[in-house]
mmCIF file of C-alpha atoms in Angstrom:
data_model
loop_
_atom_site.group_PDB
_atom_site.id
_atom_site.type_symbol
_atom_site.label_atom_id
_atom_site.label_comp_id
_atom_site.label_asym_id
_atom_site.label_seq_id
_atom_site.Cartn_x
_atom_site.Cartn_y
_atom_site.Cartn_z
ATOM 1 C CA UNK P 1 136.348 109.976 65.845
ATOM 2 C CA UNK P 2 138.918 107.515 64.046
ATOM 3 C CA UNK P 3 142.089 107.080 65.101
ATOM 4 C CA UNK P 4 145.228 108.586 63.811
ATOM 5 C CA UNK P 5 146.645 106.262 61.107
ATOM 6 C CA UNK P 6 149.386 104.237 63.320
ATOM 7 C CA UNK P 7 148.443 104.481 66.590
ATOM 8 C CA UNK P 8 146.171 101.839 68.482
ATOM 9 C CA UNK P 9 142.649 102.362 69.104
ATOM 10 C CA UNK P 10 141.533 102.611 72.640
ATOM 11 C CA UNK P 11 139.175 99.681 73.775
ATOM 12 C CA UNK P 12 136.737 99.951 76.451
ATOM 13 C CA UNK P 13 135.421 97.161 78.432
ATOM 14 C CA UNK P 14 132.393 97.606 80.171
ATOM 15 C CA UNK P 15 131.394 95.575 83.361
ATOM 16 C CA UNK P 16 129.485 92.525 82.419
ATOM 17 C CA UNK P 17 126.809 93.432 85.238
ATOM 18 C CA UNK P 18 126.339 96.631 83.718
ATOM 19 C CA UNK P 19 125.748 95.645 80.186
ATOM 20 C CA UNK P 20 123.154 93.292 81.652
ATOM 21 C CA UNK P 21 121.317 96.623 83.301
ATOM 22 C CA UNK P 22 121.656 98.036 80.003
ATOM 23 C CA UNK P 23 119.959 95.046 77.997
ATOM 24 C CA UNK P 24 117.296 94.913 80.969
ATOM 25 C CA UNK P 25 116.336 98.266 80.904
ATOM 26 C CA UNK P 26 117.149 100.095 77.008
ATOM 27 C CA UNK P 27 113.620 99.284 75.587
ATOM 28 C CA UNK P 28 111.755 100.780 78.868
ATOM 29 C CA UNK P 29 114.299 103.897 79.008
ATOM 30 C CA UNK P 30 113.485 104.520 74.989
ATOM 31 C CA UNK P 31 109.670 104.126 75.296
ATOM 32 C CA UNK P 32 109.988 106.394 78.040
ATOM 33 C CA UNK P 33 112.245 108.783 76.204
ATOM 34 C CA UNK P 34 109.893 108.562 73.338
ATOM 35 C CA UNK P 35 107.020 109.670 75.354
ATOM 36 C CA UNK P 36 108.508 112.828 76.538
ATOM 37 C CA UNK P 37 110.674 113.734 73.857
ATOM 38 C CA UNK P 38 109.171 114.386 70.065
ATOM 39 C CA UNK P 39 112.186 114.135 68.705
ATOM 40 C CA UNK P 40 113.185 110.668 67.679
ATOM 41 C CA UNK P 41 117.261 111.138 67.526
ATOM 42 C CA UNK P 42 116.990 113.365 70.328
ATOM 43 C CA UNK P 43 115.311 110.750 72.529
ATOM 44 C CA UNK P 44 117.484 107.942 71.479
ATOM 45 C CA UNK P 45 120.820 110.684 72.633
ATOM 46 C CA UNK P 46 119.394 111.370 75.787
ATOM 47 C CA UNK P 47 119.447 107.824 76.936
ATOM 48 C CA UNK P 48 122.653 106.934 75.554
ATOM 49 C CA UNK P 49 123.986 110.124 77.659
ATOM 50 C CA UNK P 50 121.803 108.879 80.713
ATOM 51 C CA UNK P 51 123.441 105.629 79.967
ATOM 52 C CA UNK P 52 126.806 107.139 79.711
ATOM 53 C CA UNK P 53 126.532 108.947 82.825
ATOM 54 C CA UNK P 54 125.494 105.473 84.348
ATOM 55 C CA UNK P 55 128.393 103.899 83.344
ATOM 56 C CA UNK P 56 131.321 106.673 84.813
ATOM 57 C CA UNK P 57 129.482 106.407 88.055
ATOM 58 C CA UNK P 58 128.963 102.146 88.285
ATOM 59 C CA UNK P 59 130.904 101.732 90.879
ATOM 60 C CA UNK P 60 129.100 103.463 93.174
ATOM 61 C CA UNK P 61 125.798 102.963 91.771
ATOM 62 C CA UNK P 62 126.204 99.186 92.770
ATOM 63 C CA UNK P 63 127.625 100.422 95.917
ATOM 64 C CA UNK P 64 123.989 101.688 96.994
ATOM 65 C CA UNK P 65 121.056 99.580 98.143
ATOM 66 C CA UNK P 66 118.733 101.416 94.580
ATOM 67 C CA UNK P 67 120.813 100.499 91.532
ATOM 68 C CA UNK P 68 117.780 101.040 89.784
ATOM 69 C CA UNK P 69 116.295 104.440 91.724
ATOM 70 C CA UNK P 70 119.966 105.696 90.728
ATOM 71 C CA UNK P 71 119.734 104.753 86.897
ATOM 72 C CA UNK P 72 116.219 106.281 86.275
ATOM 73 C CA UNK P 73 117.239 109.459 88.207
ATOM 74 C CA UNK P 74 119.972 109.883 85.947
ATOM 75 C CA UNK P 75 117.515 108.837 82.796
ATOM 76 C CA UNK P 76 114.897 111.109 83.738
ATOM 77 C CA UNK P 77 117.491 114.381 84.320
ATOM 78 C CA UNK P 78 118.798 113.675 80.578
ATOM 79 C CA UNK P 79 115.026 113.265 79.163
ATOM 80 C CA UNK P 80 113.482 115.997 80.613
ATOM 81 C CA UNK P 81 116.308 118.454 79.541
ATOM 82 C CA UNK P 82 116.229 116.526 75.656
ATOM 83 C CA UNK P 83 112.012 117.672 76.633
ATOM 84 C CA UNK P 84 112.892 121.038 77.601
ATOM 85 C CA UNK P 85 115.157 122.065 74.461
ATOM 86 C CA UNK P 86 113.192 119.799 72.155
ATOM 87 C CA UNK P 87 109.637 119.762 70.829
ATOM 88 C CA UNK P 88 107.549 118.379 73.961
ATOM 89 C CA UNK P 89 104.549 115.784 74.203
ATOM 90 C CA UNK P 90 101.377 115.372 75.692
ATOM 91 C CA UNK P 91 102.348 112.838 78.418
ATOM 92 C CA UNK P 92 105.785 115.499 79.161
ATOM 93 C CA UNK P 93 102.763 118.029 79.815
ATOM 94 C CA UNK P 94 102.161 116.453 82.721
ATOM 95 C CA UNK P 95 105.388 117.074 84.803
ATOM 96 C CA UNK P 96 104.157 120.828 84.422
ATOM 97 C CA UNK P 97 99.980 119.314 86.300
ATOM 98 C CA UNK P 98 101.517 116.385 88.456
ATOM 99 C CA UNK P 99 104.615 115.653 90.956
ATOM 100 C CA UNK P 100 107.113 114.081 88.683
ATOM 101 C CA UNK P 101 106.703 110.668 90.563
ATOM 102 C CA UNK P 102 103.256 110.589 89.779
ATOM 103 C CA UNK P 103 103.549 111.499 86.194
ATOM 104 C CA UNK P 104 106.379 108.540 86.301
ATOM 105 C CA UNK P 105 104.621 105.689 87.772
ATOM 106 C CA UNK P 106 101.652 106.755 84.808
ATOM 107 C CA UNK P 107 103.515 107.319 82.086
ATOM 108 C CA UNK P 108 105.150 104.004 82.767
ATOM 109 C CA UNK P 109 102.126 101.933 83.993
ATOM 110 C CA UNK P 110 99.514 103.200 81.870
ATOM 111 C CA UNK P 111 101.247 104.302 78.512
ATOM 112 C CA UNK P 112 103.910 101.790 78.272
ATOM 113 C CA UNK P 113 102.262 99.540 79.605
ATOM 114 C CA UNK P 114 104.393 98.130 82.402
ATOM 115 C CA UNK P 115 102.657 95.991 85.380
ATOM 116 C CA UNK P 116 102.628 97.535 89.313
ATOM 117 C CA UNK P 117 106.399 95.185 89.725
ATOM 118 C CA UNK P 118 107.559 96.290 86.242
ATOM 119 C CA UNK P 119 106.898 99.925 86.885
ATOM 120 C CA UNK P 120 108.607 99.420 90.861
ATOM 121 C CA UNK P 121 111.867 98.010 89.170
ATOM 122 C CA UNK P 122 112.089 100.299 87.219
ATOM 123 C CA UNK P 123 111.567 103.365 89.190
ATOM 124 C CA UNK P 124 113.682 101.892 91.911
ATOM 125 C CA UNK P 125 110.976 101.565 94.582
ATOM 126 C CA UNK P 126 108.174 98.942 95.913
ATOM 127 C CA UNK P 127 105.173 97.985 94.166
ATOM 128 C CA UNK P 128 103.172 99.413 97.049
ATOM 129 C CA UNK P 129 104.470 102.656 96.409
ATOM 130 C CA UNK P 130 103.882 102.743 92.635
ATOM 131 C CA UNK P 131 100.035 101.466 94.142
ATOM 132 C CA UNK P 132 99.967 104.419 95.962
ATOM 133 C CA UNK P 133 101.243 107.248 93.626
ATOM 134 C CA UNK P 134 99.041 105.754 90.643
ATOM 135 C CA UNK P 135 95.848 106.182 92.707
ATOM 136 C CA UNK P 136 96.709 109.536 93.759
ATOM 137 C CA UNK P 137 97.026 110.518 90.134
ATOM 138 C CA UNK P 138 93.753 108.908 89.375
ATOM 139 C CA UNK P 139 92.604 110.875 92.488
ATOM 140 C CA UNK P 140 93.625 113.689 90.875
ATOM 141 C CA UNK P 141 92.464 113.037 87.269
ATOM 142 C CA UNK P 142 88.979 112.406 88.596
ATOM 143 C CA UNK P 143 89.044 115.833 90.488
ATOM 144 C CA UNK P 144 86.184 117.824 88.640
ATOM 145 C CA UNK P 145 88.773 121.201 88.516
ATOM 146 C CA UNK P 146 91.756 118.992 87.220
ATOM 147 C CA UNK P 147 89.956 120.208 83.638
ATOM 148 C CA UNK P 148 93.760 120.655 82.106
ATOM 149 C CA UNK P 149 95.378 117.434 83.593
ATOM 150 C CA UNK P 150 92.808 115.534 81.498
ATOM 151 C CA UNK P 151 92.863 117.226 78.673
ATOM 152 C CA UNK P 152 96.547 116.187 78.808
ATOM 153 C CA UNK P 153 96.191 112.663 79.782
ATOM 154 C CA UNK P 154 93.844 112.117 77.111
ATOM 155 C CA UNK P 155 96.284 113.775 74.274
ATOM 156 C CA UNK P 156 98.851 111.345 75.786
ATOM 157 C CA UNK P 157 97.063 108.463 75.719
ATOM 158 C CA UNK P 158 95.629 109.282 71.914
ATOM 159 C CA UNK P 159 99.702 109.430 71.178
#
């Protein structure tokens, strides 16, 4: 929206810790987005929203002890509603086969190719944890019933 012709635009400033989070996490939060979402522009909206909702609530995001844990909460709220009323993907399939945390850590790990650390900073949580959750979706995978899951985990991986 432009301003009226006469009176002064409004600036905003944004914190210069948060624009840092921003620069540190975009490209992970779009590759993610990407994954889920078919929809280019709709991907790209949903984490500018996600981001927006960061940024009204900074304060007290910084104020916790999981910065990041709050950030990719509010990211993956925003993506998997831009999944829900947009055309889905193979790799969003899975939320329907897997706990979402599961589906996170391997969408993350495996498909965008983040290490164990990369995948625990950006989920919010310890490596050891991400260890954990990506060998109970292997676990699963390997399960001779889990006939579906791998169907889907092979579409998303051929994506």
């Amino acid at each position: 929206m432009r301003p009226t012709p006469g009176v002064a635009a409004i600036t905003v400033v944004l914190p210069a810790d948060f624009t840092a989070f921003c620069q540190l996490h975009h490209d992970v939060y779009q590759h993610y987005a990407h994954q889920l979402v078919a929809d280019h522009d709709t991907a790209v909206r949903a984490v500018q929203h996600a981001l927006g909702d960061l940024a009204a609530s900074w304060t007290q995001a910084l104020a916790g002890h999981h910065t990041t844990a709050i950030a990719w909460a509010s990211l993956t709220r925003r993506i998997h509603h831009a999944a829900r009323t947009s055309c889905g993907t193979p790799a969003g399939a899975l939320y329907h086969l897997v706990p979402a945390a599961e589906a996170d850590a391997a969408v993350l790990h495996h498909l965008i190719g983040l290490s164990i650390t990369g995948t625990a900073d950006t989920l919010g949580t310890e490596p050891t944890t991400v260890t954990s959750l990506l060998q109970t979706f292997e676990r699963r995978l390997n399960d001779t019933a889990a006939t579906s899951l791998r169907a889907c985990w092979t579409a998303a991986n051929s994506r």
